[in-house]
XYZ file of C-alpha atoms in Angstrom:
423
model
C -6.681 -3.283 18.111
C -6.430 -1.514 20.099
C -8.790 1.529 19.667
C -9.312 4.514 22.019
C -12.912 5.243 20.576
C -16.282 3.180 21.309
C -16.317 1.161 18.353
C -17.094 -2.536 18.101
C -14.186 -5.112 16.540
C -16.488 -7.327 14.559
C -14.514 -11.351 14.683
C -15.038 -13.868 11.839
C -16.465 -16.142 14.635
C -18.842 -13.621 13.842
C -18.561 -13.281 10.261
C -22.588 -14.381 9.674
C -23.988 -10.930 10.964
C -22.890 -9.330 7.357
C -25.078 -11.334 5.990
C -27.940 -8.572 6.796
C -24.769 -5.788 6.967
C -25.655 -2.481 8.260
C -28.816 -2.573 10.747
C -30.326 -0.361 12.996
C -30.254 -0.441 16.546
C -32.733 2.479 17.928
C -34.326 4.626 16.420
C -32.399 6.883 14.607
C -29.429 5.002 15.298
C -27.732 3.183 12.661
C -24.811 0.082 12.566
C -22.824 0.532 9.514
C -20.125 -2.475 8.802
C -17.029 -1.610 7.760
C -13.424 -4.334 6.327
C -10.743 -3.247 5.875
C -6.973 -4.603 6.853
C -6.110 -4.593 10.457
C -2.867 -2.479 10.298
C -4.990 0.134 8.186
C -7.775 0.183 10.684
C -5.053 1.090 13.276
C -3.420 4.386 12.193
C -4.464 7.175 13.664
C -6.510 8.898 11.105
C -8.494 5.948 10.785
C -9.684 6.054 14.183
C -10.054 9.160 14.881
C -12.322 9.588 11.923
C -14.713 6.647 13.140
C -15.040 8.042 16.805
C -15.686 11.669 15.435
C -18.766 9.717 13.137
C -19.711 8.277 16.500
C -19.766 10.537 18.415
C -21.597 13.081 16.032
C -23.732 10.770 15.045
C -24.622 8.205 17.098
C -24.109 5.949 14.923
C -21.953 3.489 15.598
C -19.374 1.425 13.305
C -18.276 -3.038 13.475
C -15.100 -3.213 12.177
C -14.791 -6.277 10.307
C -10.050 -6.726 9.920
C -8.552 -9.256 8.879
C -4.618 -9.840 9.481
C -2.781 -8.073 6.418
C -1.269 -11.008 5.006
C -4.666 -12.720 5.477
C -6.566 -9.309 3.687
C -7.585 -10.326 0.407
C -8.115 -14.045 0.238
C -10.062 -14.341 3.732
C -12.655 -10.283 2.356
C -12.666 -12.621 -1.002
C -14.087 -15.025 0.581
C -16.545 -13.446 2.355
C -17.812 -11.205 -0.600
C -18.528 -14.976 -2.143
C -20.615 -15.878 0.689
C -22.734 -13.455 0.033
C -21.190 -11.411 3.733
C -20.583 -8.057 2.129
C -20.329 -5.400 4.329
C -21.300 -1.501 4.367
C -18.235 -0.304 3.513
C -14.546 -1.164 2.269
C -11.270 -0.499 2.174
C -9.173 -1.171 -0.152
C -6.382 0.660 -2.871
C -7.133 0.575 -6.154
C -4.594 -1.857 -7.274
C -4.913 -5.247 -8.992
C -6.668 -7.263 -6.407
C -9.467 -5.451 -6.299
C -10.581 -7.220 -9.377
C -10.980 -9.972 -6.729
C -14.255 -8.408 -5.946
C -16.938 -7.447 -8.956
C -16.160 -3.776 -8.528
C -19.386 -2.892 -10.907
C -21.604 -5.658 -9.001
C -20.929 -5.251 -5.373
C -19.830 -1.155 -5.398
C -21.485 2.121 -5.583
C -20.187 4.716 -7.811
C -20.051 7.794 -6.279
C -19.076 9.906 -9.750
C -22.309 12.337 -8.447
C -21.557 12.804 -4.713
C -21.056 16.981 -3.579
C -17.711 16.596 -1.852
C -16.294 15.175 -5.350
C -15.776 18.754 -6.046
C -13.319 18.812 -3.296
C -11.013 16.258 -3.941
C -7.459 17.311 -5.720
C -7.045 15.855 -9.454
C -4.182 13.197 -8.475
C -6.488 12.068 -5.640
C -9.006 11.861 -7.600
C -7.714 9.991 -10.843
C -6.416 7.108 -8.638
C -10.051 6.154 -7.805
C -11.626 6.391 -10.868
C -12.308 3.040 -13.291
C -11.455 2.851 -16.545
C -14.668 4.866 -17.585
C -14.426 7.041 -14.881
C -16.344 5.850 -12.180
C -15.385 7.435 -9.204
C -14.900 3.653 -7.045
C -14.624 5.611 -3.715
C -13.574 8.019 -1.280
C -9.410 8.439 -1.389
C -9.030 9.011 2.878
C -5.702 8.203 2.995
C -2.375 9.042 3.527
C -0.930 10.022 -0.081
C 2.992 9.315 0.381
C 6.235 9.634 -1.280
C 7.914 5.911 -1.395
C 11.463 5.301 -2.566
C 15.146 4.268 -0.082
C 14.781 6.146 3.226
C 18.649 5.998 5.174
C 19.429 7.320 7.746
C 21.818 10.707 6.968
C 23.248 10.575 10.419
C 24.579 7.480 10.684
C 26.108 7.619 7.217
C 28.362 10.888 7.468
C 29.349 9.363 10.306
C 30.887 7.012 8.639
C 31.716 8.484 5.943
C 29.699 7.670 3.502
C 26.925 9.494 1.266
C 23.415 7.797 -0.484
C 23.465 6.676 -4.134
C 22.349 7.788 -7.072
C 23.186 5.381 -9.392
C 22.898 1.486 -9.381
C 26.250 0.379 -9.238
C 27.003 3.586 -5.995
C 23.538 1.669 -4.162
C 25.412 -1.836 -4.399
C 28.586 -0.559 -3.352
C 27.141 1.279 -0.418
C 25.566 -1.688 0.779
C 28.984 -4.366 0.590
C 30.476 -1.244 2.539
C 28.150 -0.973 4.915
C 27.784 -5.040 5.286
C 31.646 -4.814 5.923
C 31.304 -2.595 8.703
C 28.617 -4.739 10.736
C 25.101 -2.738 9.984
C 22.164 -4.179 7.491
C 22.278 -2.003 4.632
C 18.561 -2.305 4.236
C 15.543 -3.962 6.464
C 13.668 -6.612 4.273
C 10.600 -7.115 5.950
C 9.650 -10.755 4.231
C 7.865 -12.311 6.783
C 4.539 -10.599 5.340
C 5.603 -7.505 4.325
C 4.762 -7.333 0.315
C 5.107 -3.991 -1.156
C 9.084 -4.000 -1.989
C 9.049 -5.576 -5.297
C 7.070 -2.782 -7.095
C 8.934 -0.863 -6.293
C 11.392 -2.742 -9.101
C 8.314 -3.187 -11.199
C 7.133 -0.034 -11.807
C 10.186 1.967 -13.925
C 9.586 -1.881 -16.931
C 5.730 -0.894 -16.919
C 6.016 2.956 -16.804
C 8.222 3.570 -18.797
C 6.789 1.629 -21.457
C 2.704 1.867 -22.439
C 3.357 -0.951 -25.296
C 4.729 -3.952 -23.291
C 2.313 -3.210 -20.133
C -0.097 -4.549 -23.186
C 1.461 -6.774 -24.174
C 1.510 -8.622 -21.366
C -1.451 -7.784 -20.152
C -3.169 -9.865 -23.928
C -0.695 -12.451 -22.795
C 1.019 -11.803 -25.695
C 4.554 -11.524 -23.569
C 5.410 -12.637 -19.990
C 7.228 -12.023 -16.984
C 10.192 -14.806 -18.717
C 10.389 -12.738 -21.967
C 11.527 -9.593 -20.326
C 15.084 -8.442 -19.326
C 14.358 -6.380 -15.942
C 12.397 -8.365 -14.181
C 15.262 -10.707 -14.160
C 17.977 -9.335 -13.452
C 15.130 -7.139 -10.829
C 15.119 -10.785 -9.540
C 18.868 -11.404 -9.145
C 19.996 -8.129 -7.739
C 17.158 -9.646 -4.085
C 18.789 -12.990 -4.609
C 22.538 -11.822 -5.144
C 21.895 -8.757 -2.284
C 20.194 -11.709 0.337
C 23.507 -13.877 -0.521
C 25.786 -11.449 -0.285
C 23.917 -10.266 4.036
C 22.482 -6.913 2.251
C 18.592 -7.810 3.840
C 20.436 -9.331 7.755
C 20.792 -12.685 9.158
C 16.751 -12.652 10.237
C 15.119 -10.853 7.217
C 12.760 -13.774 6.304
C 11.596 -14.130 10.108
C 10.548 -9.828 10.298
C 8.159 -8.321 9.523
C 5.784 -4.499 10.041
C 6.543 -4.850 13.666
C 10.454 -5.095 13.097
C 10.923 -2.108 10.999
C 10.773 0.332 13.885
C 13.518 -1.009 16.344
C 15.846 -2.020 13.573
C 16.208 1.836 11.917
C 15.709 3.381 15.572
C 18.832 1.355 16.642
C 20.739 2.057 13.785
C 21.061 -1.964 13.014
C 19.672 -1.588 9.630
C 20.187 1.460 7.875
C 17.278 1.936 5.029
C 14.042 0.161 4.022
C 12.586 0.628 0.816
C 8.966 2.698 2.366
C 6.949 5.361 2.329
C 7.224 8.576 4.459
C 4.344 9.320 5.628
C 5.038 5.738 8.117
C 8.272 7.444 9.686
C 4.806 9.707 11.380
C 2.081 7.907 11.947
C 4.636 3.900 13.268
C 7.254 4.530 13.176
C 8.077 5.615 17.007
C 12.001 6.102 16.854
C 14.530 4.694 19.491
C 16.683 5.491 21.909
C 19.474 6.737 19.271
C 17.817 7.246 16.493
C 14.107 9.111 15.561
C 12.701 10.482 12.347
C 15.033 13.884 11.819
C 17.338 11.945 11.454
C 16.158 10.404 7.797
C 16.747 11.120 4.153
C 15.223 10.336 1.125
C 17.058 8.393 -1.966
C 15.304 6.449 -4.548
C 14.519 2.302 -4.631
C 18.005 0.959 -6.705
C 16.526 -2.704 -7.194
C 17.791 -3.132 -11.005
C 15.867 -1.981 -12.969
C 15.866 1.434 -13.378
C 19.566 2.835 -12.798
C 18.967 6.192 -11.904
C 16.441 4.553 -9.299
C 12.917 4.915 -9.147
C 10.245 6.391 -6.654
C 6.523 5.441 -6.643
C 3.493 7.875 -5.959
C 1.376 7.711 -3.655
C -1.620 4.851 -3.289
C -4.238 5.728 -2.008
C -7.470 3.666 0.552
C -10.429 3.930 -1.344
C -13.921 4.054 0.795
C -15.945 2.416 -1.231
C -19.787 1.528 -0.441
C -21.654 -1.711 -1.182
C -24.658 -0.621 -3.443
C -26.731 -3.439 -2.217
C -26.464 -2.444 1.162
C -29.062 -1.869 2.960
C -28.440 0.895 4.087
C -27.379 2.232 1.158
C -28.375 6.367 2.904
C -26.237 5.822 5.824
C -23.405 4.699 4.200
C -23.457 7.385 1.982
C -23.748 9.775 4.919
C -20.757 8.429 6.535
C -18.568 8.554 3.296
C -19.907 12.552 3.228
C -18.770 12.890 6.800
C -16.042 11.818 6.047
C -14.997 13.809 3.087
C -16.303 16.745 5.454
C -13.164 19.467 5.462
C -13.434 20.100 9.318
C -13.698 16.274 9.764
C -10.738 15.545 7.458
C -8.794 17.876 8.676
C -9.276 17.250 12.892
C -8.775 13.614 11.377
C -5.652 14.378 9.849
C -3.717 17.146 11.956
C -0.165 16.504 12.476
C -0.047 14.191 9.575
C 2.714 13.706 7.076
C 0.975 13.630 3.163
C 0.482 15.171 0.501
C -2.944 16.125 0.518
C -6.475 14.500 -1.249
C -8.275 17.219 -0.761
C -8.356 21.020 -1.649
C -9.373 22.303 1.382
C -7.367 19.749 2.926
C -4.550 22.549 5.742
C -3.929 20.846 9.112
C -1.228 18.098 6.922
C 1.893 18.127 6.687
C 4.424 17.713 4.542
C 7.438 15.172 5.255
C 11.168 17.677 5.283
C 12.880 14.752 4.150
C 10.135 14.642 0.166
C 10.584 18.419 0.408
C 14.547 17.830 0.278
C 14.554 15.345 -2.498
C 12.357 17.146 -4.090
C 14.734 17.425 -7.585
C 14.908 13.805 -7.321
C 11.870 13.207 -6.458
C 10.911 15.609 -10.052
C 13.257 13.439 -12.001
C 12.600 9.551 -10.933
C 9.323 9.461 -10.010
C 6.756 6.384 -11.805
C 2.978 6.087 -10.971
C 2.319 3.441 -8.607
C 1.991 1.126 -12.247
C 2.904 -2.628 -11.320
C 0.397 -3.114 -8.287
C -2.520 -0.887 -10.154
C -2.362 -2.068 -13.296
C -0.510 -5.255 -14.498
C -3.787 -7.965 -14.829
C -3.020 -10.808 -11.981
C -1.164 -8.771 -9.961
C -1.001 -9.981 -6.693
C 1.605 -8.706 -3.696
C 1.469 -11.371 -1.695
C 2.237 -14.091 -4.748
C 5.485 -11.985 -5.709
C 6.356 -12.220 -2.085
C 5.808 -15.485 -2.226
C 7.895 -16.476 -5.309
C 10.580 -14.987 -4.213
C 10.423 -16.117 -0.458
C 10.976 -19.833 -2.104
C 13.572 -17.613 -3.931
C 15.306 -17.302 -0.357
C 14.573 -20.343 1.427
C 16.354 -21.895 -1.877
C 12.984 -24.065 -2.900
C 14.071 -22.230 -6.152
C 16.539 -20.744 -8.323
C 15.835 -17.061 -10.598
C 14.091 -18.643 -12.981
C 12.164 -20.398 -11.314
C 11.141 -17.611 -8.587
C 10.286 -16.011 -12.276
C 7.932 -18.441 -13.873
C 5.752 -18.412 -10.382
C 5.330 -14.779 -10.475
C 3.641 -15.282 -14.180
C 2.209 -18.746 -13.470
C 1.178 -17.030 -10.128
C 0.072 -13.898 -12.444
C -1.550 -15.988 -15.562
C -3.765 -17.891 -13.015
C -5.822 -15.243 -11.062
C -6.308 -13.410 -14.597
C -7.847 -16.751 -15.165
C -9.883 -16.967 -12.605
C -10.850 -13.026 -13.461
C -12.087 -14.438 -16.957
C -9.374 -11.286 -18.834
C -9.877 -12.796 -22.637
C -6.088 -14.251 -23.624
C -5.874 -15.956 -21.067
């Protein structure tokens, strides 16, 4: 990991250290353990807040970093062995159920900084009983289909406003020699939830039936429609010829060079991870809805937030809470998010910027945005499991019906592991 600060990297080989979690190095100085995904921990605003904390307090952070694709399995494995870090970074999604929230984490309802959270950020971090699970220290972005407007203009093409128009656009771009959609199938797993969100966000009763095991994906036509669309898109060349071997680090070069015209992602990525290319920069891109054959006019997903959660059983509980309070200070979070394109998570946040792409698409977003639903509300949902089922489809190991069945099998198996009633 490339870090500007002096905080240490704790590797898996040293994971036994976690049994004691945080420790005091010197009188008045503390070391706290913090666990998260490697790509999350490398965000500029994260390295900034870590550096600020260490410099200001003299304390240290030992970072436990897992590769994104291995994070859920490896982190839950450490928890199962009792190796729970002082501070844990996680999204409020279905995978959080792997970590026994009520047993392991401190509810932050009474912390002084709670009143500074925006309503939407606070709501995202609350459980069904309105307990605040963590501090939402993250980018709040808009997910959709980001496309190269400059290239489309040069080709005399327009963005789509319906599924039919989008499919035609993809085929014409393919026939012209471009890759319509950068689809990083090697380790990237978020794309599927965009297509699934409208199915369940628009029909809460259907979600309730799925979560009570009264119905399965296989009995929901829209899910099969989405899988069929993805299978056809891959076969038609809309994802390019090497999408199964492309991952996170390949998105930027594909878009920056103009090799790929579109990708399903979020606006903040352009300001934190997209370096631009010799041909195209962030100013060449615009936003339209995601079209995956589940919402005819497309869909956008609202922001998902990474939470800083605190181990309530830590010997360094007070120090861990002090770290979170440090991150929640307006002076500190404004320094960390200076120049970052994000919707504010804090009422006092004033150094961030709003993406022009999002501003220009505001009317469309207002009409077609859904609250993040699939990854956060479907019991047993695992983005890794869904991606695994789709990759089996793409590799020819199964067909459309088999892919949907795998999605059901993985989901139900996970629900059973969690001891959910009805499964």
